[in-house]
């Protein structure tokens, strides 16, 4: 869509409000709304002002003025607003220089796609994330100076087989057995279908929806792959729709990686391939039908994975998912089928167009603009420097002898460890000024002070179970 077409659509659909959205630094959508009649064509060039100092990880108070610049092709009619509202995703600019703001995550993603083209390696990077999530019926949590707790509940939860529900009809999903029984055990089928159809109404291309492995409301809706920036936009629409459809039905959805103990966490397995002149550069005659470039891309991902995790798995909770078992991709290796390897080569289709690699470490708590950009930069670094990934890990990881298993590198065990790796290894992200030193330093500072240190300072409820009687 062009700006002229947007204004025509507003008149045709009798739109009353325009919602302008952008991504904050850690990864949440922010917005403000203007009357539809105030949107004019010049706004798509000149933008609208707002206070950037109130956005997490952005401007200081003495340089707070920023511009949002709507991107016409991202427009969609919001299905959840009471009054007809057109929503657009925006880029962020400095009001004095009119330059794109370096800490705007969407700008980082755009720069990564542009840098890829300048290398001559590829002209398109396709991404297809598999976003998992939980839908709960109740969530309560609190933390203060003298208490802290959380409580989750789901009508599907295996822990509710004995609850008096007047009547309890059974059909609770056993732990790790949510993939994929039919209703009535799958109590959220209709809800996920409504999410899927709403996504289609908002312009997303959806392939399937299904229950996921865990009990207690774990689900997945798969989108068709798209170029990097467009897919990051789509991820935000996806999360917005999932959360709001759940809320519409009196339920709550979360992309928190590990909300339940002793069951599978929720990841965001990222399928990706590089193309040039309509040709899939990852299709070849090597291992699992991959090309040399694909193997080098895997080499880049594996080399930089300990640092990448600081961006693709950016919460302290992320590392409660990245533990052995639960199909977690803790091993920094590649395989055509082994799901405990951090990189898998899907073998569903032998067609050259479908050839891709699947990076299984990321989760849905990440900022998709930064995560996809970082993944692309690691792959490009691998291709440029012809980084070989070593031998594949095609054995069952649980059958390996301890000595053999010890030789397989592991993903970081904590956010703190991942941030330390990012501090040591981020030169590949600075190529083409895609990420800047300021962005990396701010990310490490924010995550350390606001999350790692904040969690470290607070007693954990289980510590009372372990230590209170000491």
Coordinates of C-alpha atoms in Angstrom, one line a residue:
X1 CA 0.0 0.0 0.0
X2 CA 1.0 3.6 -0.7
X3 CA 0.2 6.6 1.6
X4 CA -2.5 7.6 -0.9
X5 CA -4.0 4.1 -0.8
X6 CA -4.0 4.3 3.0
X7 CA -5.9 7.5 3.0
X8 CA -8.4 6.1 0.5
X9 CA -8.8 2.9 2.7
X10 CA -9.5 5.1 5.7
X11 CA -12.4 6.8 3.8
X12 CA -13.7 3.6 2.3
X13 CA -13.7 1.6 5.6
X14 CA -14.8 4.7 7.6
X15 CA -11.8 4.3 9.9
X16 CA -12.1 6.5 12.9
X17 CA -8.7 6.1 14.5
X18 CA -5.1 5.4 13.5
X19 CA -2.9 3.4 15.8
X20 CA 0.9 4.0 15.4
X21 CA 3.1 1.2 16.8
X22 CA 6.8 0.7 17.3
X23 CA 9.1 -1.7 19.2
X24 CA 10.9 -0.7 22.4
X25 CA 14.4 -1.9 23.0
X26 CA 13.8 -5.1 25.1
X27 CA 11.0 -6.2 22.8
X28 CA 7.4 -5.0 23.6
X29 CA 5.2 -3.1 21.2
X30 CA 4.4 0.5 22.1
X31 CA 1.7 2.7 20.6
X32 CA -0.3 5.9 20.5
X33 CA -3.4 6.7 18.6
X34 CA -4.5 9.7 16.5
X35 CA -7.9 10.6 15.0
X36 CA -8.1 9.3 11.5
X37 CA -8.8 12.7 10.0
X38 CA -5.5 14.1 11.2
X39 CA -3.5 11.6 9.2
X40 CA -2.2 13.3 6.1
X41 CA 0.2 12.2 3.3
X42 CA 3.1 14.3 4.6
X43 CA 3.1 12.3 7.9
X44 CA 4.5 9.3 6.0
X45 CA 7.6 11.5 5.2
X46 CA 7.8 13.9 8.2
X47 CA 6.6 11.7 11.0
X48 CA 5.0 12.6 14.3
X49 CA 6.8 13.6 17.5
X50 CA 6.8 11.7 20.8
X51 CA 8.8 11.4 24.0
X52 CA 11.6 8.9 23.5
X53 CA 12.9 9.2 27.1
X54 CA 10.0 7.2 28.5
X55 CA 10.8 4.2 26.3
X56 CA 12.9 1.4 27.9
X57 CA 16.6 1.6 26.8
X58 CA 16.2 4.7 24.6
X59 CA 16.9 8.4 25.0
X60 CA 18.0 10.5 28.0
X61 CA 15.6 13.1 29.3
X62 CA 17.6 15.9 27.8
X63 CA 17.3 14.5 24.2
X64 CA 13.9 13.0 24.5
X65 CA 12.2 14.2 21.3
X66 CA 11.8 11.5 18.6
X67 CA 9.7 10.9 15.5
X68 CA 7.5 8.0 14.5
X69 CA 7.3 7.5 10.7
X70 CA 4.4 5.2 9.6
X71 CA 5.2 2.4 7.1
X72 CA 2.2 2.3 4.8
X73 CA 2.7 -1.4 3.7
X74 CA 2.4 -2.6 7.3
X75 CA -1.2 -1.3 7.7
X76 CA -4.0 -3.6 8.9
X77 CA -7.5 -3.1 10.4
X78 CA -7.3 -3.8 14.1
X79 CA -9.8 -6.6 15.0
X80 CA -9.9 -5.8 18.7
X81 CA -10.7 -2.1 18.9
X82 CA -14.2 -0.9 19.7
X83 CA -14.1 1.8 17.1
X84 CA -12.7 1.0 13.6
X85 CA -9.0 1.5 13.8
X86 CA -6.2 1.2 11.3
X87 CA -2.9 0.1 12.7
X88 CA 0.6 0.8 11.2
X89 CA 4.1 -0.1 12.3
X90 CA 6.5 2.8 12.4
X91 CA 10.2 3.5 12.0
X92 CA 11.9 5.8 14.5
X93 CA 13.9 8.9 13.5
X94 CA 15.9 11.7 15.1
X95 CA 13.9 14.9 14.7
X96 CA 17.0 17.0 14.1
X97 CA 19.0 14.9 11.6
X98 CA 16.1 12.9 10.3
X99 CA 18.4 9.8 10.5
X100 CA 17.0 6.4 11.5
X101 CA 17.5 5.9 15.2
X102 CA 20.3 3.4 15.9
X103 CA 18.4 1.9 18.9
X104 CA 15.2 1.3 17.0
X105 CA 15.1 -2.5 16.7
X106 CA 13.3 -2.3 13.3
X107 CA 16.1 -0.1 12.0
X108 CA 18.6 -2.8 13.0
X109 CA 16.7 -5.4 11.1
X110 CA 16.4 -3.2 8.0
X111 CA 20.2 -2.5 8.1
X112 CA 20.9 -6.3 8.4
X113 CA 18.8 -7.0 5.3
X114 CA 20.5 -4.1 3.4
X115 CA 24.0 -5.2 4.5
X116 CA 23.3 -8.7 3.2
X117 CA 22.7 -7.2 -0.2
X118 CA 25.9 -5.2 -0.2
X119 CA 28.0 -8.3 0.5
X120 CA 26.7 -9.8 -2.8
X121 CA 26.1 -13.1 -1.0
X122 CA 22.3 -13.0 -1.1
X123 CA 19.4 -10.6 -1.9
X124 CA 16.8 -12.2 0.4
X125 CA 16.9 -13.8 3.8
X126 CA 13.7 -15.8 4.5
X127 CA 12.7 -16.5 8.1
X128 CA 10.0 -18.9 9.3
X129 CA 9.7 -18.9 13.1
X130 CA 7.6 -21.5 15.0
X131 CA 6.2 -19.6 17.9
X132 CA 4.9 -21.6 20.8
X133 CA 2.9 -20.2 23.7
X134 CA 0.8 -21.1 26.7
X135 CA -2.8 -20.2 27.3
X136 CA -3.8 -20.2 31.0
X137 CA -7.1 -19.6 32.8
X138 CA -5.6 -17.8 35.8
X139 CA -2.2 -16.2 36.6
X140 CA -1.2 -14.5 39.8
X141 CA 2.2 -13.4 41.0
X142 CA 3.8 -10.9 43.4
X143 CA 7.1 -9.9 44.7
X144 CA 7.8 -7.5 47.6
X145 CA 10.3 -7.2 50.5
X146 CA 8.8 -10.0 52.5
X147 CA 7.0 -12.4 50.1
X148 CA 7.1 -13.7 46.5
X149 CA 5.1 -16.3 44.6
X150 CA 3.5 -17.2 41.3
X151 CA 0.4 -19.3 40.6
X152 CA -0.8 -20.6 37.2
X153 CA -3.9 -22.6 36.3
X154 CA -5.4 -24.3 33.3
X155 CA -8.5 -26.3 32.7
X156 CA -6.2 -28.7 30.8
X157 CA -3.6 -29.0 33.5
X158 CA -2.6 -32.5 34.6
X159 CA -2.5 -31.2 38.2
X160 CA -6.3 -30.7 38.1
X161 CA -7.4 -34.3 37.7
X162 CA -8.6 -34.3 41.3
X163 CA -10.1 -30.8 41.5
X164 CA -13.8 -30.5 42.2
X165 CA -15.0 -28.7 39.1
X166 CA -18.7 -29.5 39.6
X167 CA -18.3 -31.7 37.6
X168 CA -14.7 -32.5 36.7
X169 CA -15.1 -34.2 33.3
X170 CA -11.5 -35.5 33.1
X171 CA -9.7 -35.2 29.8
X172 CA -6.7 -33.5 31.4
X173 CA -3.5 -33.7 29.3
X174 CA -0.8 -35.8 30.9
X175 CA 2.6 -34.2 31.2
X176 CA 4.5 -34.2 27.9
X177 CA 1.5 -35.7 26.1
X178 CA -0.1 -32.6 24.5
X179 CA 1.2 -33.4 20.9
X180 CA -1.6 -33.7 19.5
X181 CA -4.7 -35.4 20.9
X182 CA -8.1 -34.4 19.6
X183 CA -10.8 -32.6 21.6
X184 CA -12.1 -32.9 24.3
X185 CA -8.5 -33.4 25.6
X186 CA -7.4 -30.5 23.4
X187 CA -9.7 -28.0 25.1
X188 CA -8.3 -25.0 23.2
X189 CA -8.8 -26.1 19.6
X190 CA -11.6 -23.5 18.9
X191 CA -9.6 -20.8 20.6
X192 CA -6.5 -21.5 18.4
X193 CA -8.7 -21.6 15.3
X194 CA -10.0 -18.2 16.1
X195 CA -6.5 -17.0 16.6
X196 CA -5.5 -18.5 13.2
X197 CA -8.4 -17.0 11.3
X198 CA -7.9 -13.6 13.0
X199 CA -4.2 -13.7 11.8
X200 CA -5.4 -14.4 8.3
X201 CA -7.8 -11.4 8.5
X202 CA -4.8 -9.2 9.5
X203 CA -2.8 -10.3 6.5
X204 CA -0.7 -13.1 7.9
X205 CA -0.2 -16.3 5.9
X206 CA -0.8 -19.3 8.2
X207 CA 0.0 -22.9 7.6
X208 CA -1.4 -24.8 10.6
X209 CA -2.4 -24.6 14.2
X210 CA -2.0 -27.4 16.8
X211 CA -1.6 -28.2 20.5
X212 CA 2.0 -28.5 21.7
X213 CA 3.7 -31.1 23.9
X214 CA 3.1 -29.6 27.4
X215 CA 0.0 -29.9 29.5
X216 CA -1.8 -26.8 30.6
X217 CA -2.6 -25.1 27.3
X218 CA 0.6 -25.1 25.2
X219 CA -0.1 -24.3 21.5
X220 CA 1.5 -23.3 18.3
X221 CA 0.4 -21.6 15.1
X222 CA 2.7 -21.8 12.1
X223 CA 3.2 -18.9 9.7
X224 CA 4.5 -19.1 6.2
X225 CA 8.1 -17.8 5.8
X226 CA 8.7 -14.2 4.7
X227 CA 11.7 -11.8 4.3
X228 CA 13.5 -10.7 7.5
X229 CA 11.8 -7.4 8.3
X230 CA 8.4 -8.5 7.2
X231 CA 8.6 -11.6 9.3
X232 CA 9.7 -9.6 12.4
X233 CA 6.6 -7.4 11.8
X234 CA 4.5 -10.5 11.5
X235 CA 5.8 -11.9 14.8
X236 CA 4.5 -8.8 16.6
X237 CA 1.1 -9.1 14.9
X238 CA 1.1 -12.8 15.8
X239 CA 1.8 -12.1 19.5
X240 CA -0.7 -9.3 19.6
X241 CA -3.5 -11.5 18.2
X242 CA -2.7 -14.5 20.4
X243 CA -2.8 -12.4 23.5
X244 CA -6.0 -10.5 22.6
X245 CA -8.0 -13.4 21.4
X246 CA -7.2 -15.2 24.7
X247 CA -8.2 -12.1 26.7
X248 CA -11.5 -11.9 24.7
X249 CA -12.3 -15.3 26.1
X250 CA -11.3 -14.6 29.6
X251 CA -8.0 -16.4 29.3
X252 CA -4.4 -15.2 29.3
X253 CA -1.6 -16.1 26.8
X254 CA 2.2 -15.9 27.5
X255 CA 5.3 -16.4 25.4
X256 CA 7.4 -16.8 28.6
X257 CA 9.8 -19.7 27.8
X258 CA 9.4 -21.8 30.9
X259 CA 6.3 -21.0 32.9
X260 CA 5.8 -24.7 34.0
X261 CA 8.2 -26.8 36.0
X262 CA 8.9 -30.4 34.8
X263 CA 7.3 -30.0 31.4
X264 CA 8.3 -28.7 28.0
X265 CA 9.0 -25.0 27.6
X266 CA 8.0 -22.8 24.7
X267 CA 10.6 -22.0 22.0
X268 CA 10.7 -20.2 18.7
X269 CA 12.5 -22.5 16.3
X270 CA 13.7 -20.3 13.4
X271 CA 13.7 -21.8 9.9
X272 CA 15.9 -19.7 7.6
X273 CA 17.4 -19.8 4.1
X274 CA 19.3 -17.3 1.9
X275 CA 18.3 -16.7 -1.7
X276 CA 19.8 -14.8 -4.7
X277 CA 18.2 -14.2 -8.1
X278 CA 15.3 -16.5 -7.2
X279 CA 17.7 -19.4 -6.3
X280 CA 17.8 -21.0 -2.9
X281 CA 21.5 -20.8 -1.9
X282 CA 21.1 -23.5 0.8
X283 CA 20.1 -26.3 -1.6
X284 CA 22.9 -28.5 -2.7
X285 CA 24.3 -32.0 -2.9
X286 CA 26.1 -32.2 0.5
X287 CA 25.0 -33.4 3.9
X288 CA 21.2 -33.5 4.1
X289 CA 20.9 -31.9 0.7
X290 CA 22.7 -28.7 1.8
X291 CA 25.1 -26.5 -0.2
X292 CA 28.6 -25.4 0.9
X293 CA 27.1 -22.0 1.7
X294 CA 24.5 -23.6 4.0
X295 CA 27.2 -25.5 5.8
X296 CA 29.3 -22.3 6.3
X297 CA 26.1 -20.6 7.5
X298 CA 25.7 -23.4 10.1
X299 CA 29.4 -22.9 11.0
X300 CA 28.8 -19.2 11.7
X301 CA 25.7 -19.9 13.8
X302 CA 27.5 -22.5 15.9
X303 CA 30.6 -20.4 16.4
X304 CA 28.6 -17.4 17.6
X305 CA 25.7 -19.3 19.3
X306 CA 27.0 -18.6 22.9
X307 CA 26.8 -14.8 22.1
X308 CA 23.7 -15.1 19.9
X309 CA 21.8 -16.5 22.9
X310 CA 22.1 -13.2 24.7
X311 CA 19.8 -11.8 21.9
X312 CA 17.7 -14.8 20.9
X313 CA 17.2 -16.0 24.5
X314 CA 17.2 -12.7 26.3
X315 CA 15.5 -13.5 29.6
X316 CA 16.6 -15.3 32.8
X317 CA 13.6 -17.6 32.3
X318 CA 15.0 -18.6 28.9
X319 CA 17.7 -20.7 30.5
X320 CA 15.2 -22.7 32.5
X321 CA 14.1 -24.0 29.1
X322 CA 17.6 -24.6 27.8
X323 CA 18.3 -27.6 30.0
X324 CA 18.8 -31.3 29.0
X325 CA 15.5 -33.1 28.3
X326 CA 12.2 -31.7 27.2
X327 CA 13.5 -31.7 23.6
X328 CA 15.6 -28.6 24.5
X329 CA 18.3 -27.7 22.0
X330 CA 21.1 -27.5 24.4
X331 CA 23.8 -29.0 22.2
X332 CA 25.7 -26.7 19.9
X333 CA 25.7 -29.1 17.0
X334 CA 23.8 -29.8 13.8
X335 CA 21.8 -32.8 12.6
X336 CA 19.3 -33.7 10.0
X337 CA 16.9 -35.1 12.6
X338 CA 18.2 -34.8 16.2
X339 CA 16.0 -32.3 18.0
X340 CA 18.4 -31.9 20.9
X341 CA 20.9 -30.3 18.5
X342 CA 20.7 -26.5 18.3
X343 CA 20.6 -26.7 14.5
X344 CA 18.3 -29.2 12.6
X345 CA 18.0 -29.7 8.9
X346 CA 14.3 -30.5 8.2
X347 CA 13.8 -33.5 5.9
X348 CA 10.1 -33.1 5.3
X349 CA 10.5 -32.2 1.6
X350 CA 13.4 -32.9 -0.7
X351 CA 12.5 -30.0 -3.0
X352 CA 15.2 -27.4 -3.4
X353 CA 12.9 -24.6 -2.6
X354 CA 12.2 -26.1 0.8
X355 CA 15.8 -26.6 1.8
X356 CA 16.6 -24.6 4.9
X357 CA 18.2 -24.8 8.3
X358 CA 16.4 -24.6 11.7
X359 CA 18.0 -22.8 14.5
X360 CA 16.2 -24.2 17.6
X361 CA 17.7 -22.2 20.5
X362 CA 15.6 -19.0 20.2
X363 CA 12.4 -18.4 22.2
X364 CA 9.4 -16.0 21.9
X365 CA 10.6 -13.7 24.6
X366 CA 13.2 -12.2 22.1
X367 CA 12.9 -9.0 20.2
X368 CA 12.3 -10.5 16.7
X369 CA 14.0 -7.6 14.9
X370 CA 17.2 -8.0 16.8
X371 CA 17.1 -11.8 16.9
X372 CA 16.6 -12.3 13.2
X373 CA 19.2 -9.6 12.4
X374 CA 21.7 -11.3 14.7
X375 CA 21.0 -14.7 13.2
X376 CA 21.5 -13.3 9.7
X377 CA 24.8 -11.6 10.7
X378 CA 26.1 -14.9 12.1
X379 CA 25.3 -16.8 8.9
X380 CA 26.9 -14.2 6.7
X381 CA 30.0 -14.2 8.9
X382 CA 30.1 -18.0 8.5
X383 CA 29.8 -17.8 4.7
X384 CA 32.3 -14.9 4.3
X385 CA 34.9 -16.7 6.4
X386 CA 34.0 -20.2 5.2
X387 CA 33.6 -21.5 8.8
X388 CA 33.2 -25.2 8.8
X389 CA 30.7 -26.7 11.3
X390 CA 32.5 -30.0 12.0
X391 CA 30.7 -33.3 11.9
X392 CA 27.0 -33.7 12.4
X393 CA 25.5 -35.1 15.6
X394 CA 23.2 -37.8 14.2
X395 CA 23.3 -40.1 17.2
X396 CA 20.7 -40.1 19.9
X397 CA 22.2 -37.7 22.4
X398 CA 21.0 -39.9 25.3
X399 CA 22.9 -42.9 24.1
X400 CA 26.3 -41.1 24.0
X401 CA 29.0 -42.1 26.5
X402 CA 29.8 -39.4 29.0
X403 CA 33.2 -38.9 27.5
X404 CA 31.7 -38.3 24.0
X405 CA 28.9 -36.1 25.3
X406 CA 31.4 -33.9 27.2
X407 CA 33.0 -33.0 23.8
X408 CA 29.7 -31.5 22.5
X409 CA 29.6 -27.8 23.2
X410 CA 26.6 -26.6 25.1
X411 CA 24.4 -23.5 25.0
X412 CA 24.9 -21.0 27.8
X413 CA 23.4 -22.0 31.1
X414 CA 22.3 -18.5 32.1
X415 CA 21.5 -15.1 30.7
X416 CA 24.6 -13.8 32.6
X417 CA 26.8 -16.3 30.8
X418 CA 25.3 -15.4 27.5
X419 CA 25.8 -11.7 28.1
X420 CA 29.5 -12.4 28.9
X421 CA 29.8 -14.3 25.6
X422 CA 28.2 -11.4 23.8
X423 CA 30.7 -8.9 25.3
X424 CA 33.6 -11.1 24.1
X425 CA 32.1 -11.9 20.7
X426 CA 30.1 -9.2 18.9
X427 CA 32.4 -8.0 16.1
X428 CA 30.4 -10.0 13.6
X429 CA 27.3 -7.9 14.6
X430 CA 29.1 -4.6 14.0
X431 CA 29.8 -5.3 10.3
X432 CA 28.2 -2.8 8.1
X433 CA 27.2 -0.8 11.2
X434 CA 24.1 -3.1 11.5
X435 CA 24.4 -3.2 15.3
X436 CA 26.5 -0.5 16.8
X437 CA 28.8 -0.6 19.9
X438 CA 26.2 1.6 21.6
X439 CA 23.4 -0.9 20.9
X440 CA 25.5 -3.8 22.2
X441 CA 26.6 -1.9 25.3
X442 CA 23.1 -0.7 26.1
X443 CA 21.7 -4.2 25.6
X444 CA 24.3 -5.7 28.0
X445 CA 23.8 -2.9 30.5
X446 CA 20.0 -3.1 30.4
X447 CA 19.8 -6.9 30.7
X448 CA 22.4 -7.1 33.4
X449 CA 21.0 -4.3 35.6
X450 CA 17.3 -4.7 35.0
X451 CA 17.0 -8.5 34.9
X452 CA 20.1 -10.5 35.8
X453 CA 21.0 -8.5 38.9
X454 CA 17.3 -8.0 39.8
X455 CA 16.8 -11.7 39.9
X456 CA 20.0 -12.4 41.7
X457 CA 19.1 -10.0 44.6
X458 CA 15.7 -11.6 45.3
X459 CA 15.2 -14.8 47.4
X460 CA 13.6 -17.6 45.5
X461 CA 10.6 -19.5 47.0
X462 CA 12.4 -22.8 46.6
X463 CA 15.3 -21.5 48.7
X464 CA 12.9 -21.6 51.7
X465 CA 12.2 -25.3 51.0
X466 CA 16.0 -26.0 50.8
X467 CA 17.4 -23.7 53.5
X468 CA 14.8 -22.4 56.0
X469 CA 15.6 -25.1 58.7
X470 CA 19.4 -24.6 58.5

